[in-house]
XYZ file of C-alpha atoms in Angstrom:
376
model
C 0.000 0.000 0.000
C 1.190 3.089 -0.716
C 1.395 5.753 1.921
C -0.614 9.157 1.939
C 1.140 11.959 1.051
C 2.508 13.841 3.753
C 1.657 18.118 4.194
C 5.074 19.802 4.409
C 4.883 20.988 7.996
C 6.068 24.977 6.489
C 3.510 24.903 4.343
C 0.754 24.119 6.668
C 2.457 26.426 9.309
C 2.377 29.345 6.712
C -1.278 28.856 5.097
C -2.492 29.112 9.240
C -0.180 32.515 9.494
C -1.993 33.721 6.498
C -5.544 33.101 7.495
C -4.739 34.349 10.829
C -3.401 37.421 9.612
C -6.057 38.086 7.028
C -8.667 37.491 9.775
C -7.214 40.103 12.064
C -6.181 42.845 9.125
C -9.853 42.584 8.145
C -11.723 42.839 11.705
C -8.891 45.721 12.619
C -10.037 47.106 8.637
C -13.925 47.566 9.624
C -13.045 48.863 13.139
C -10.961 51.464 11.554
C -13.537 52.334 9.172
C -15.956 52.652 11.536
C -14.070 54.874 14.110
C -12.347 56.984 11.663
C -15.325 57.804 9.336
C -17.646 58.510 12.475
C -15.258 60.989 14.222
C -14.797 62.488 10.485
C -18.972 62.812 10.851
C -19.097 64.199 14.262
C -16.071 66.951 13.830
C -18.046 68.108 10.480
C -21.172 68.096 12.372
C -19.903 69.401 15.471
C -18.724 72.418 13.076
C -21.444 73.050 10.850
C -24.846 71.952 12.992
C -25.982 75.388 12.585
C -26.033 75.221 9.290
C -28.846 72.519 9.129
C -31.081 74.703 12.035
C -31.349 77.766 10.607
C -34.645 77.237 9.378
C -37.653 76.525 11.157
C -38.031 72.952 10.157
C -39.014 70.394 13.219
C -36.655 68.677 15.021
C -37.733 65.861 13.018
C -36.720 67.207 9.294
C -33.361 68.383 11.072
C -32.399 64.617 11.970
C -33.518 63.564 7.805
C -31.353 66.100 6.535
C -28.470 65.580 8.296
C -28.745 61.818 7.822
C -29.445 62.304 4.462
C -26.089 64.598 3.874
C -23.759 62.672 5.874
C -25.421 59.473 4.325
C -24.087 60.435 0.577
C -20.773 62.036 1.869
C -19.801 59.152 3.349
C -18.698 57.522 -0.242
C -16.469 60.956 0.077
C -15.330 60.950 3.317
C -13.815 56.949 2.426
C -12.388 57.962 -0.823
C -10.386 60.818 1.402
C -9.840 58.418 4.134
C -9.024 55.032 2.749
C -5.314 55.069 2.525
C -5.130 55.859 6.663
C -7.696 53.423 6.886
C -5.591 50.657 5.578
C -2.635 52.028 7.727
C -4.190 51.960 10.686
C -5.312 48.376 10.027
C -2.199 47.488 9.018
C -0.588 48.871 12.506
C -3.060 47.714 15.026
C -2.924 44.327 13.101
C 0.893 43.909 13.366
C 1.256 46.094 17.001
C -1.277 43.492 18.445
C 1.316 40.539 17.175
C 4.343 41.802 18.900
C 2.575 42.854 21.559
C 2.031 39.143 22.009
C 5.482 37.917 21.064
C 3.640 36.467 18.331
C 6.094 37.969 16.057
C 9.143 36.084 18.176
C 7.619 32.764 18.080
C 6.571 33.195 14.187
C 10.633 33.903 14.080
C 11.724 30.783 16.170
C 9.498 28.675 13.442
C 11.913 30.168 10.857
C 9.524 32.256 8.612
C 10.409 35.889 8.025
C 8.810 38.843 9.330
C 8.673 39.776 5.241
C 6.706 36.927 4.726
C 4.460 38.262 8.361
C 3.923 41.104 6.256
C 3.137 39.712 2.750
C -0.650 38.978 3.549
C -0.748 42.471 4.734
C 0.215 44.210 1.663
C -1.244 42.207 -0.498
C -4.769 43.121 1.140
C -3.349 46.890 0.914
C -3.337 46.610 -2.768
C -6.738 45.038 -2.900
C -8.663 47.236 -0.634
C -6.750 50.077 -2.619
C -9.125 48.865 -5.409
C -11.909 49.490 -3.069
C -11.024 53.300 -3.307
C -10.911 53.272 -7.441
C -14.755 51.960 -7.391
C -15.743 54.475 -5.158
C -13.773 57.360 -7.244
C -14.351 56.572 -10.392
C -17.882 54.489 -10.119
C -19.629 55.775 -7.083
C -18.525 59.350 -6.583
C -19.790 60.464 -9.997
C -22.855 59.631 -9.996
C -23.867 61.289 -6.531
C -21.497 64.147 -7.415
C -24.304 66.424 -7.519
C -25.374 65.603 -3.911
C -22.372 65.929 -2.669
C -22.138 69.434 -3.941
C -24.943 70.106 -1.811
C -24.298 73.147 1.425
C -25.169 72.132 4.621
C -27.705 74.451 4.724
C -29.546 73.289 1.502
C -29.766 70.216 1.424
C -33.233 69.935 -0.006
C -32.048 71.912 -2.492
C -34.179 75.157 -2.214
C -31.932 77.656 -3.074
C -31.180 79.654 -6.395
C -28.644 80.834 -8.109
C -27.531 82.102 -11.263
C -25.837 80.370 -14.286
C -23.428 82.618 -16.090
C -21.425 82.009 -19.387
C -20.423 78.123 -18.749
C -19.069 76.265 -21.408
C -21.837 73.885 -23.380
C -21.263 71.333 -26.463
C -20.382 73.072 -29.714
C -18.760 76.314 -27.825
C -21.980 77.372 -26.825
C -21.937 79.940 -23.642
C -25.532 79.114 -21.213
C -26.454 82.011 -18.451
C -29.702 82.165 -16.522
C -30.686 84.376 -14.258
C -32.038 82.256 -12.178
C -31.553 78.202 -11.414
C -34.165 76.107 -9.498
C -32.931 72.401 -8.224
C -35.387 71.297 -7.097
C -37.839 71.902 -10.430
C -35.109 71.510 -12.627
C -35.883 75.184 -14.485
C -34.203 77.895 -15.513
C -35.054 81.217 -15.566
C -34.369 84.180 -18.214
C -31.856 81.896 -20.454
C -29.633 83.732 -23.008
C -27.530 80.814 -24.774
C -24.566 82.272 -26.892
C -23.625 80.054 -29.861
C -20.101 80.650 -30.889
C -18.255 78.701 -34.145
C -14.662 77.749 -33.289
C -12.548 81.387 -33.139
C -15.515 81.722 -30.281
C -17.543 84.454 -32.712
C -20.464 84.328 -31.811
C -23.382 83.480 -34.506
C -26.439 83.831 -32.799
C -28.351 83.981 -29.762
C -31.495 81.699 -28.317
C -33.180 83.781 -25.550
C -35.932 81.892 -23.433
C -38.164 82.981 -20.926
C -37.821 79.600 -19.092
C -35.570 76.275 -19.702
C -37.235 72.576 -18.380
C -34.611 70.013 -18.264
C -36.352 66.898 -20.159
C -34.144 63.981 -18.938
C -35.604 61.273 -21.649
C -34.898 63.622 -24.433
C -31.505 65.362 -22.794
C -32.700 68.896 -23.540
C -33.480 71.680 -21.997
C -37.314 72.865 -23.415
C -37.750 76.064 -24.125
C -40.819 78.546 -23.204
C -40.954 81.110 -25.971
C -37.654 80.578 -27.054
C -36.449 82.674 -30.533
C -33.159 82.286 -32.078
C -31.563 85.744 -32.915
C -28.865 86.627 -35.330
C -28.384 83.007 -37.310
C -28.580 84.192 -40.332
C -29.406 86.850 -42.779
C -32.617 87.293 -42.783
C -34.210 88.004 -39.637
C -37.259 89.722 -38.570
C -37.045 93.017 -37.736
C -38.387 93.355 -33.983
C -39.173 91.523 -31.014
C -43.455 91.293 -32.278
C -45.799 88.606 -31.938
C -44.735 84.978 -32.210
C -46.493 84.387 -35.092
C -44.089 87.184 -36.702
C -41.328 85.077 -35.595
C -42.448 81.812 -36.209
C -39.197 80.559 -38.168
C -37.071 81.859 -35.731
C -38.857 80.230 -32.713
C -36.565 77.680 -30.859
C -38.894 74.784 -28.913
C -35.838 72.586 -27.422
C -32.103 72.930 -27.151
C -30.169 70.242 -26.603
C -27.406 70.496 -24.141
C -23.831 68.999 -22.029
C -25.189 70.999 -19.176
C -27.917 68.890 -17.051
C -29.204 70.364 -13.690
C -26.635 67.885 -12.058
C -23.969 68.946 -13.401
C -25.192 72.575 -12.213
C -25.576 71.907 -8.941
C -22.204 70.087 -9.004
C -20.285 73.044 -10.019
C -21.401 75.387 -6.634
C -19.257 73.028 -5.129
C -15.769 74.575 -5.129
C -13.699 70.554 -6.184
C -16.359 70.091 -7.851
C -14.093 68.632 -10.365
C -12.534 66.503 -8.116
C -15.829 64.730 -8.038
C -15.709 63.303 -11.545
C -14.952 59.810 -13.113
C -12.011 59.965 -15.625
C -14.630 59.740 -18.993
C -16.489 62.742 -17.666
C -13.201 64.302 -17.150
C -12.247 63.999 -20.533
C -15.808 65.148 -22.325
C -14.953 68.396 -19.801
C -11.915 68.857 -21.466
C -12.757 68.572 -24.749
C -15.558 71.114 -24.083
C -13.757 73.840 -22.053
C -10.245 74.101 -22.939
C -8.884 76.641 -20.282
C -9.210 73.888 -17.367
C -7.136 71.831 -18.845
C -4.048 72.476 -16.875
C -6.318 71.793 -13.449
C -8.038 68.696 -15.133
C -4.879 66.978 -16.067
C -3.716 67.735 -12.375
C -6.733 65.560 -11.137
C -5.912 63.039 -13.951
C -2.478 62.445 -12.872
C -3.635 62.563 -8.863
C -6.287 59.560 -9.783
C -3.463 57.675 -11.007
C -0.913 58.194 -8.308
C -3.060 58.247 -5.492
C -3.263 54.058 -4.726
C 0.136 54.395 -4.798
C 0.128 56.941 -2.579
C -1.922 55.218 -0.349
C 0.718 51.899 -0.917
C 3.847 53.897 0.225
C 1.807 55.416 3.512
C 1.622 51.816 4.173
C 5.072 50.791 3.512
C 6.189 53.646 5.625
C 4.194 52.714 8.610
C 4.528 48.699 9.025
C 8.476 48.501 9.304
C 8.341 50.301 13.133
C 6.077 47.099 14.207
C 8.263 44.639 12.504
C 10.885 43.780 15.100
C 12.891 40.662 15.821
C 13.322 41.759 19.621
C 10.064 43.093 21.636
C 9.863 47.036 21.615
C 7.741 49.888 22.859
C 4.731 49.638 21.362
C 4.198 53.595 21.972
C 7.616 54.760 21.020
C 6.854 52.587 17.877
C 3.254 54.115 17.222
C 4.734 57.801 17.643
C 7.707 57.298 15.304
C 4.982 55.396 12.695
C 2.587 58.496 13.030
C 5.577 61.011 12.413
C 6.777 59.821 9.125
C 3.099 58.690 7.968
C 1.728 61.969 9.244
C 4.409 64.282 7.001
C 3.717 62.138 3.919
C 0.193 62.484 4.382
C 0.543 66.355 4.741
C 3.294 66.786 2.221
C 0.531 65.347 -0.197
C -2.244 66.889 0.739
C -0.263 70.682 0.407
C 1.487 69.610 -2.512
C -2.060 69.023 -4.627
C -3.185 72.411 -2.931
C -0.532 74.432 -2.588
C 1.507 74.301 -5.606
C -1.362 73.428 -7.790
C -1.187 73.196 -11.609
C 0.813 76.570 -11.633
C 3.997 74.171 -12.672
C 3.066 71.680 -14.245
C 0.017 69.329 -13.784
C 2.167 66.008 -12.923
C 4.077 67.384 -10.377
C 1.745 67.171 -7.130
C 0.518 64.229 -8.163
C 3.677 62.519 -8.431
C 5.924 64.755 -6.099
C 4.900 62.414 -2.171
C 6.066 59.281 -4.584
C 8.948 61.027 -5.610
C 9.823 62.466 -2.140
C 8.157 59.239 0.241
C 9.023 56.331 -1.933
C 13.172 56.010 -1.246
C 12.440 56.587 2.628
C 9.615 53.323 1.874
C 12.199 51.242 0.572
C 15.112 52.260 3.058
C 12.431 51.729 6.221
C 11.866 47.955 4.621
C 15.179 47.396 3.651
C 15.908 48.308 8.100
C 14.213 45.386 8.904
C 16.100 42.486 10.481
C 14.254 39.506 9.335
């Protein structure tokens, strides 16, 4: 009879270090997420809770529209949040370990602290792809919500529309917009050829956004200046019957007007809608290729905070676990703001690749020299 083959003893040992560690990264993960995105809630409420009781709404209404704010700004609040998530995952997973001497009997058995740390990084990288669904999948399509004030977040208030860019070079302004109806009031829409001339103007008492159709429909709408021969005053309609304008299709929906009050609002966008914006209005070009090249760079951003803050747990001999926390939140804590003031300090006022790609540039050697420290 031939005997059963035999599990190599590393192997097994290893597979039960990985499912051990996965286990605990994950639990640690959903903690983290928890506390960090509720004090993130409560310091932005704590701040701005005035802003949803100004009215005289009941207590009641209050509660629904802060719930309902903080329940689509959430999706935000990760996407801003998820690279310190995974750190702090990553740290409470591995502090817990040698706060056990885990980490000196794992070393006894032979296996490397490297190979403690593989399972980790490898679920860095894949939650990192949680952060690209919510950017580029989630985040546009409740852009306009999160545009919202705290104060209007039923979406009451008006504003105007002046002179933004439409397909075909086309210039929209309103005097007034309404949200909440989806209407526009007092349109003037400037159509322009290519060396931005304008040949002719559609003037509109009031513009209904028709979502089936994608235009905006026009009450008494004429079209001015087209062409040669135009009527001679502003009479009756029936004077101006050929020059009457019914519809007018347009870029510009009422979500993508409410999402431009907010002041990123082009932060907010998926990379396609990105590049239909560029194509239409050529002069942000320099600030959309700056978000372009911060989408791209940003999981690995979020890759090197993580690299620099796992080396201070990973010790052969057992250390202060506070002494190694503080040292971790140093070096994680400059990248983090060395990021965040490159992409808003310097801006796209050098060139659009260079905040994007400057914390990589700057953080990455000090990654690889922290890794390269440890004494496996």
């Amino acid at each position: 009879m031939v005997a059963p083959l035999r599990e190599d003893p590393v192997t097994v040992v290893l597979s039960i270090l990985d499912r051990y560690v996965i286990r605990s990264f994950l639990v640690n993960y959903l903690i983290s997420l928890t506390v960090l995105i509720a004090m993130y809630i409560l310091i932005d409420l704590f701040v701005n809770l005035d802003e949803f009781t100004k009215g005289d709404q009941p207590l009641v209404e209050v509660v629904a529209n802060i719930g309902n704010y903080y329940g689509y700004n959430l999706f935000l609040y990760f996407a801003q949040l998820s690279g310190v998530i995974i750190l702090v995952a990553a740290s409470f997973t591995l502090a817990r370990m040698q706060r056990a001497n885990e980490l000196t009997a794992i070393l006894t058995s032979g296996t490397s602290l490297y190979r403690v740390a593989t399972p980790v990084v490898a679920l860095g990288l894949i939650l990192n792809t949680l952060w690209i669904v919510d950017q580029e999948v989630i985040i546009p399509r409740i852009a306009h919500k999160l545009a919202r004030p705290h104060g209007d977040v039923e979406g009451r208030r008006t504003y105007g529309v002046w002179f933004l860019n439409d397909r075909d070079n086309a210039l929209v302004s309103a005097v007034k917009f309404f949200p909440n109806t989806q209407r526009m009031r007092r349109v003037v829409i400037l159509q322009r050829d290519a060396s931005n001339t304008v040949t002719g103007i559609i003037m509109a008492d009031w513009a209904t956004w028709n979502e089936s159709k994608r235009v905006w429909e026009l009450e008494r709408g004429i079209l001015l200046g087209a062409g040669e021969e135009q009527d001679g005053g502003f009479g009756q309609d029936v004077e101006l019957g050929k020059n009457l304008v019914h519809a007018y299709p347009s870029d510009l929906t009422p979500k993508e007007l409410i999402l431009r009050q907010a002041a990123q609002w082009i932060n907010y966008m998926g990379i396609s809608q990105l590049n239909a914006l560029e194509r239409r209005e050529s002069s942000r070009r320099q600030a959309i290729a700056q978000v372009k090249h911060n989408r791209f760079t940003q999981p690995f951003v979020n890759m090197v905070l993580l690299m620099l803050g796992i080396p201070f747990f990973l010790n052969r001999e057992p250390r202060n676990l506070l002494v190694n926390a503080a040292l971790s939140l140093g070096v994680c804590s400059s990248c983090f703001v060395f990021s965040f003031l490159t992409q808003n300090v310097i801006g796209a006022a050098f060139h659009p690749a260079l905040p994007a790609w400057l914390p990589l540039i700057v953080f990455g050697p000090v990654a690889v020299a922290l890794l390269d420290r440890i004494k496996t």
